[in-house]
Coordinates of C-alpha atoms in Angstrom, one line a residue:
M1 CA -12.6 -14.7 1.2
N2 CA -10.7 -11.4 0.9
Q3 CA -6.9 -11.4 0.8
L4 CA -3.8 -9.4 -0.1
K5 CA -1.1 -10.5 -2.6
I6 CA 2.1 -9.0 -3.8
I7 CA 3.3 -9.8 -7.2
H8 CA 6.1 -8.6 -9.6
D9 CA 4.7 -7.7 -13.0
D10 CA 3.6 -4.9 -15.3
I11 CA 0.2 -3.8 -14.1
T12 CA -1.1 -3.5 -17.6
R13 CA -0.7 -7.3 -18.0
V14 CA -2.6 -8.1 -14.8
T15 CA -6.2 -9.4 -15.0
A16 CA -8.5 -7.9 -12.3
D17 CA -12.0 -6.4 -12.0
A18 CA -10.4 -3.1 -11.3
I19 CA -7.0 -1.6 -12.2
V20 CA -5.9 1.4 -10.1
N21 CA -4.3 4.3 -11.9
S22 CA -2.2 6.9 -9.9
A23 CA -3.8 9.8 -11.8
N24 CA -2.5 13.3 -12.5
P25 CA -4.9 15.7 -10.7
F26 CA -5.7 17.3 -14.0
P27 CA -7.5 15.4 -16.8
I28 CA -4.4 14.6 -18.7
C29 CA -2.1 11.6 -19.2
G30 CA 0.8 12.0 -16.8
G31 CA 4.0 10.1 -16.8
S32 CA 5.3 6.8 -15.3
T33 CA 2.7 4.1 -14.7
E34 CA -0.1 6.3 -15.8
A35 CA 1.3 6.6 -19.3
L36 CA 1.6 2.8 -19.5
I37 CA -2.0 2.4 -18.4
F38 CA -3.2 4.9 -21.0
D39 CA -1.2 3.2 -23.8
A40 CA -2.5 -0.2 -22.9
A41 CA -6.1 0.8 -22.4
G42 CA -6.2 2.9 -25.6
H43 CA -4.9 6.5 -25.1
D44 CA -7.6 8.5 -26.9
Q45 CA -10.6 6.7 -25.5
L46 CA -9.3 6.7 -22.0
L47 CA -8.3 10.4 -22.2
E48 CA -11.9 11.2 -23.4
A49 CA -13.3 9.3 -20.4
R50 CA -10.9 10.9 -18.0
E51 CA -11.7 14.4 -19.2
K52 CA -15.4 13.8 -18.3
I53 CA -14.2 13.3 -14.6
G54 CA -12.3 16.6 -14.4
Y55 CA -10.0 17.6 -11.7
L56 CA -9.2 15.2 -8.8
D57 CA -8.0 16.6 -5.5
V58 CA -5.6 14.5 -3.4
C59 CA -7.3 11.3 -2.2
D60 CA -10.2 11.7 -4.6
V61 CA -11.2 8.6 -6.6
A62 CA -13.3 8.1 -9.7
H63 CA -13.7 5.4 -12.3
T64 CA -13.9 4.8 -16.0
D65 CA -14.2 1.8 -18.2
A66 CA -11.0 -0.2 -18.6
F67 CA -11.3 -0.3 -22.4
D68 CA -8.5 -2.6 -23.7
L69 CA -7.1 -3.6 -20.3
N70 CA -7.9 -7.0 -18.9
A71 CA -10.3 -5.4 -16.4
K72 CA -13.8 -4.0 -16.1
Y73 CA -12.9 -0.6 -14.6
I74 CA -10.0 1.7 -14.0
I75 CA -10.1 3.4 -10.7
H76 CA -8.3 6.8 -10.8
V77 CA -6.9 8.1 -7.6
S78 CA -5.0 11.3 -7.0
A79 CA -2.1 10.3 -4.8
P80 CA 0.1 12.7 -2.7
R81 CA 3.6 14.0 -3.4
W82 CA 6.4 13.2 -0.9
N83 CA 7.4 16.3 1.2
D84 CA 9.7 14.7 3.7
G85 CA 6.7 13.4 5.7
R86 CA 5.9 16.9 6.9
S87 CA 2.6 17.5 5.2
G88 CA 0.4 14.6 6.2
E89 CA 1.2 12.8 3.0
K90 CA 1.6 9.4 4.7
T91 CA -2.0 9.6 6.0
S92 CA -3.2 10.9 2.6
L93 CA -1.6 7.9 0.9
K94 CA -3.3 5.5 3.3
F95 CA -6.7 7.2 2.4
C96 CA -5.9 6.7 -1.3
Y97 CA -5.7 2.9 -1.0
Q98 CA -8.7 2.7 1.2
N99 CA -10.8 5.0 -0.9
A100 CA -9.9 2.9 -4.0
M101 CA -10.9 -0.2 -2.1
R102 CA -14.3 1.4 -1.2
K103 CA -14.9 2.3 -4.8
A104 CA -14.1 -1.2 -5.9
R105 CA -16.6 -2.6 -3.4
E106 CA -19.2 -0.1 -4.6
L107 CA -18.6 -1.3 -8.1
G108 CA -19.1 -4.9 -7.1
C109 CA -15.5 -5.9 -7.8
H110 CA -14.0 -9.1 -6.5
S111 CA -10.4 -8.2 -7.4
I112 CA -8.4 -5.0 -7.6
A113 CA -4.8 -4.4 -8.6
F114 CA -2.7 -1.5 -7.4
P115 CA 0.6 -0.1 -8.6
L116 CA 2.9 1.2 -5.8
L117 CA 1.2 4.6 -5.5
S118 CA 3.4 7.8 -5.1
S119 CA 6.6 5.8 -5.4
G120 CA 7.6 7.1 -8.9
I121 CA 7.7 10.7 -9.9
Y122 CA 6.0 11.7 -6.6
R123 CA 9.2 10.4 -4.8
F124 CA 7.8 8.5 -1.8
P125 CA 10.6 6.3 -0.4
K126 CA 10.0 2.8 -1.8
D127 CA 10.1 0.9 1.5
L128 CA 7.7 3.4 3.2
A129 CA 5.3 3.3 0.2
L130 CA 5.2 -0.5 0.3
D131 CA 4.7 -0.5 4.1
I132 CA 1.8 2.0 3.8
A133 CA 0.2 0.0 0.9
R134 CA 0.2 -3.3 2.8
E135 CA -1.0 -1.8 6.1
S136 CA -3.7 0.3 4.5
I137 CA -5.2 -2.5 2.4
E138 CA -5.0 -5.0 5.3
E139 CA -6.7 -2.5 7.6
F140 CA -9.5 -2.2 5.2
L141 CA -9.9 -5.9 4.6
Q142 CA -10.1 -6.6 8.3
G143 CA -12.2 -3.5 9.0
D144 CA -14.7 -1.9 6.7
G145 CA -14.2 -4.5 4.0
K146 CA -14.1 -7.7 6.1
D147 CA -17.6 -8.8 4.8
C148 CA -16.8 -8.3 1.1
D149 CA -15.3 -10.9 -1.1
I150 CA -12.3 -9.1 -2.7
T151 CA -8.7 -9.9 -3.4
A152 CA -6.3 -7.0 -3.5
T153 CA -3.0 -7.2 -5.4
I154 CA 0.0 -4.9 -5.1
V155 CA 1.9 -5.0 -8.4
L156 CA 5.6 -4.2 -8.1
Y157 CA 7.2 -3.1 -11.3
D158 CA 10.1 -0.9 -10.2
D159 CA 13.4 -2.7 -9.8
E160 CA 14.0 -1.3 -6.3
A161 CA 10.6 -2.2 -5.0
V162 CA 10.9 -5.7 -6.5
K163 CA 14.3 -6.1 -4.7
I164 CA 12.8 -5.1 -1.4
S165 CA 10.1 -7.7 -1.6
E166 CA 12.1 -10.5 -3.4
A167 CA 15.0 -10.4 -0.9
L168 CA 12.7 -10.9 2.1
F169 CA 10.7 -13.6 0.2
G170 CA 14.0 -15.5 -0.6
K171 CA 15.3 -15.2 3.0
I172 CA 12.1 -16.7 4.4
Q173 CA 12.3 -19.6 1.9
E174 CA 15.8 -20.3 3.0
Y175 CA 14.8 -20.1 6.6
I176 CA 11.9 -22.6 6.2
Y177 CA 14.2 -25.1 4.4
A178 CA 16.9 -24.8 7.0
N179 CA 14.6 -25.1 10.1
Y180 CA 11.8 -27.5 9.0
V181 CA 11.4 -30.6 11.2
P182 CA 9.5 -33.4 9.5
E183 CA 6.6 -35.2 11.1
N184 CA 8.4 -38.4 10.0
P185 CA 12.2 -38.4 10.5
Q186 CA 12.5 -40.2 7.1
E187 CA 10.7 -37.5 5.2
N188 CA 12.5 -36.6 2.0
F189 CA 13.8 -33.0 2.2
E190 CA 14.0 -32.6 -1.5
A191 CA 10.3 -33.3 -1.7
L192 CA 9.7 -30.7 1.0
K193 CA 11.7 -28.2 -1.0
C194 CA 9.7 -28.8 -4.1
C195 CA 6.3 -28.8 -2.5
S196 CA 6.6 -26.1 0.1
F197 CA 8.1 -23.2 -1.9
S198 CA 6.4 -21.1 -4.5
E199 CA 7.8 -21.8 -8.0
E200 CA 6.3 -18.7 -9.6
P201 CA 8.9 -16.7 -11.5
L202 CA 10.2 -13.6 -9.7
G203 CA 10.8 -10.3 -11.4
D204 CA 12.4 -11.0 -14.8
G205 CA 11.0 -14.5 -15.0
Q206 CA 14.0 -16.4 -13.4
M207 CA 13.8 -18.4 -10.2
A208 CA 15.3 -16.6 -7.2
D209 CA 18.8 -17.7 -6.1
D210 CA 21.6 -16.2 -4.1
S211 CA 22.9 -14.2 -7.1
Q212 CA 19.5 -12.5 -7.5
M213 CA 19.0 -11.6 -3.9
A214 CA 19.6 -8.0 -2.8
D215 CA 22.2 -7.3 -0.1
D216 CA 20.7 -7.1 3.4
S217 CA 21.1 -3.3 3.0
Q218 CA 18.6 -3.4 0.1
I219 CA 15.9 -5.4 1.9
I220 CA 14.1 -2.4 3.4
G221 CA 15.5 0.5 1.5
E222 CA 16.7 3.3 3.8
S223 CA 19.8 2.8 5.8
E224 CA 18.1 3.8 9.1
V225 CA 15.7 0.9 8.6
V226 CA 18.3 -1.7 7.7
A227 CA 19.0 -4.5 10.1
E228 CA 21.1 -7.6 9.4
I229 CA 19.0 -10.8 9.5
C230 CA 19.6 -12.8 12.6
D231 CA 21.5 -16.0 12.1
A232 CA 21.1 -17.3 15.6
A233 CA 19.9 -20.9 15.7
P234 CA 16.3 -21.3 16.9
I235 CA 15.7 -22.8 20.3
L236 CA 14.5 -26.1 18.8
S237 CA 17.3 -26.5 16.2
K238 CA 18.6 -29.7 17.7
I239 CA 15.2 -31.5 17.4
S240 CA 15.4 -34.1 14.7
S241 CA 11.7 -35.2 14.6
K242 CA 8.2 -34.0 15.4
S243 CA 8.0 -36.4 18.4
D244 CA 11.1 -34.8 19.9
F245 CA 9.5 -31.5 19.5
D246 CA 6.2 -32.6 21.1
K247 CA 8.1 -34.1 24.1
S248 CA 10.0 -30.8 24.6
I249 CA 6.9 -28.8 24.5
N250 CA 5.0 -31.1 26.9
E251 CA 7.8 -30.7 29.4
L252 CA 7.6 -26.9 29.0
L253 CA 3.9 -26.9 29.5
K254 CA 4.1 -29.0 32.7
D255 CA 6.7 -26.7 34.3
P256 CA 5.1 -25.5 37.6
K257 CA 6.3 -21.9 36.8
R258 CA 3.7 -21.9 34.0
F259 CA 0.8 -22.2 36.3
K260 CA 0.2 -18.4 36.2
S261 CA -2.8 -17.7 34.1
F262 CA -2.5 -16.4 30.5
R263 CA -4.4 -13.2 31.6
K264 CA -2.0 -12.5 34.4
K265 CA 1.1 -13.1 32.2
M266 CA -0.3 -10.8 29.5
N267 CA -1.1 -8.0 31.9
E268 CA 2.3 -8.3 33.6
I269 CA 4.0 -7.8 30.2
M270 CA 1.7 -4.9 29.3
T271 CA 2.6 -3.2 32.6
D272 CA 6.3 -3.8 32.2
R273 CA 6.3 -2.4 28.6
S274 CA 3.7 0.4 29.1
I275 CA 1.4 -1.1 26.5
T276 CA -2.2 0.0 26.7
N277 CA -5.3 -2.0 25.7
S278 CA -5.8 0.2 22.6
M279 CA -2.1 -0.3 21.5
L280 CA -2.4 -4.1 22.0
A281 CA -5.7 -4.2 20.0
R282 CA -4.2 -2.1 17.2
D283 CA -0.9 -4.1 16.7
S284 CA -2.4 -7.6 17.4
D285 CA -5.5 -7.0 15.4
V286 CA -7.4 -8.9 18.1
D287 CA -10.9 -7.6 18.6
R288 CA -11.5 -5.7 21.9
K289 CA -14.3 -8.1 22.8
V290 CA -11.8 -11.0 22.7
L291 CA -9.3 -9.0 24.9
S292 CA -12.1 -8.3 27.3
K293 CA -13.0 -12.0 27.4
I294 CA -9.4 -12.8 28.3
N295 CA -9.3 -10.1 30.9
N296 CA -12.5 -11.3 32.6
S297 CA -11.3 -14.9 33.2
D298 CA -8.2 -16.6 34.6
S299 CA -9.5 -19.9 33.2
Y300 CA -10.0 -18.7 29.6
T301 CA -7.6 -20.1 27.0
P302 CA -7.3 -18.2 23.7
S303 CA -6.9 -19.9 20.3
K304 CA -3.4 -20.4 19.0
E305 CA -3.9 -17.7 16.4
T306 CA -5.1 -15.2 19.0
A307 CA -2.2 -16.1 21.4
I308 CA 0.3 -15.6 18.6
A309 CA -1.3 -12.3 17.6
I310 CA -1.2 -11.0 21.2
A311 CA 2.5 -12.1 21.5
I312 CA 3.3 -9.8 18.5
G313 CA 1.1 -7.0 19.8
L314 CA 3.2 -7.2 23.0
K315 CA 6.3 -6.8 20.9
L316 CA 7.8 -10.2 22.1
N317 CA 10.7 -11.7 20.2
Y318 CA 10.8 -15.5 19.5
I319 CA 12.4 -16.6 22.8
E320 CA 9.9 -14.4 24.8
A321 CA 7.0 -15.7 22.7
V322 CA 7.8 -19.4 23.2
E323 CA 7.4 -18.9 27.0
F324 CA 4.4 -16.6 26.6
L325 CA 2.5 -19.1 24.4
S326 CA 3.1 -21.8 26.9
Y327 CA 0.8 -20.0 29.3
A328 CA -2.0 -20.6 26.8
G329 CA -0.9 -24.2 26.3
R330 CA 0.2 -23.3 22.7
A331 CA 3.4 -23.7 20.7
L332 CA 4.8 -23.1 17.3
S333 CA 5.5 -26.3 15.4
P334 CA 8.7 -26.7 13.3
S335 CA 6.6 -29.1 11.1
S336 CA 4.4 -26.2 10.0
K337 CA 5.4 -23.9 7.2
S338 CA 3.0 -21.2 8.5
D339 CA 4.5 -21.5 12.1
L340 CA 8.0 -21.2 10.7
I341 CA 7.1 -18.0 8.9
V342 CA 5.8 -16.7 12.3
Q343 CA 9.0 -17.8 13.9
F344 CA 11.1 -16.0 11.3
F345 CA 9.1 -12.9 11.8
M346 CA 9.7 -13.1 15.6
E347 CA 13.4 -14.0 15.3
N348 CA 14.0 -11.1 13.0
K349 CA 11.9 -8.6 14.9
E350 CA 14.5 -5.9 14.3
L351 CA 13.7 -5.9 10.6
F352 CA 10.1 -4.8 11.3
Y353 CA 10.1 -3.0 14.7
R354 CA 10.6 0.8 14.9
E355 CA 9.8 2.9 18.0
N356 CA 8.3 5.5 15.6
P357 CA 4.7 4.3 15.3
D358 CA 4.6 5.4 11.6
R359 CA 7.4 3.1 10.7
N360 CA 6.6 0.2 13.1
Q361 CA 5.7 -2.9 11.0
Y362 CA 6.0 -5.5 13.8
K363 CA 2.3 -6.1 13.8
V364 CA -0.1 -8.7 12.8
N365 CA -1.2 -7.0 9.6
T366 CA 2.4 -7.1 8.3
L367 CA 2.8 -10.8 9.3
N368 CA -0.5 -11.6 7.5
T369 CA 0.7 -10.1 4.3
I370 CA 3.9 -12.2 4.5
L371 CA 1.9 -15.3 5.2
S372 CA -0.4 -14.6 2.2
T373 CA 2.6 -13.9 -0.1
H374 CA 3.9 -17.4 0.8
G375 CA 0.5 -19.1 0.2
E376 CA -0.4 -19.5 3.8
N377 CA -3.6 -18.5 5.6
S378 CA -3.5 -15.3 7.7
L379 CA -4.0 -15.4 11.4
G380 CA -7.5 -14.0 11.2
A381 CA -6.9 -12.8 14.8
S382 CA -9.8 -10.4 14.9
R383 CA -12.2 -13.3 14.4
S384 CA -10.4 -15.9 16.5
L385 CA -11.5 -16.8 20.0

């Protein structure tokens, strides 16, 4: 089963079938991460192999043996330079990731590790480079590459990129611990803390704590993208047990105002927000055939995963989504770590949503990456009925 992971490490220490090198267009050893890869693989032997490839234009990919790296292949990709976003470099960077994924599939690889392409001497803003990396790989894994068994890993080494990812990871962990409602009211919260959260070392090998977290202004990177994480208590914050939650949800679902069909409610929101079918399919990652099935029947009830994905595609925040999901007879459970991550994503919509489509990350692909990073299954919306 394919998936995307984000880790904090030196890419030359990562074990994978393929290691991606952000290559100088000319057959030489460049600086930054490329120099580290050459040194770890064996400079002279890798340079000889690279010279046989010759010049690589932007977005071109080629491969060599990995030599002394813990890999079978090095996939060399010529990534674009940042030019204030005026030269199509964001699209080119997307093609670099997807072309490398295609090459890995062609080589029969089951795992591939990427550095954060173009974010070093090529000067791509770190937050934008990370957004493009996640979105490009997820798009491939759920599109052209959905039938191949491959795990892609983005390896963050640069301190700023690590802070961007670590700060968000830590905030979500804190949120889960603060908002979890046990199935059993007597459940030991310390046991929950130990079992639910990743205990892998972050960055320099230390466990994340408040002193290691970046300021909110560092979470995304650029000041125009920054938004303070919402501290508003969730709707269900006063619920003390799972049975209380179930009772509240049952009352919501029996409300006569909810008798409108899911299809009608969805189309009503689409009209109000000027969201087209193609926009909804893109941002929800729900297959057009599934959307057509919903639109052709007032009695059709989508799966929970599909209903959540559509709520995100409609750009609903958490309060709006709670009501919307009730039309499908669905609800997020405070006893599910996965559902709490979805809830965090919705409650903090302003962290991810931008009116500029190029910067908008309030979409299912982004959420799936976050779920995967926390060890949870992705929504799989495109395959859910």
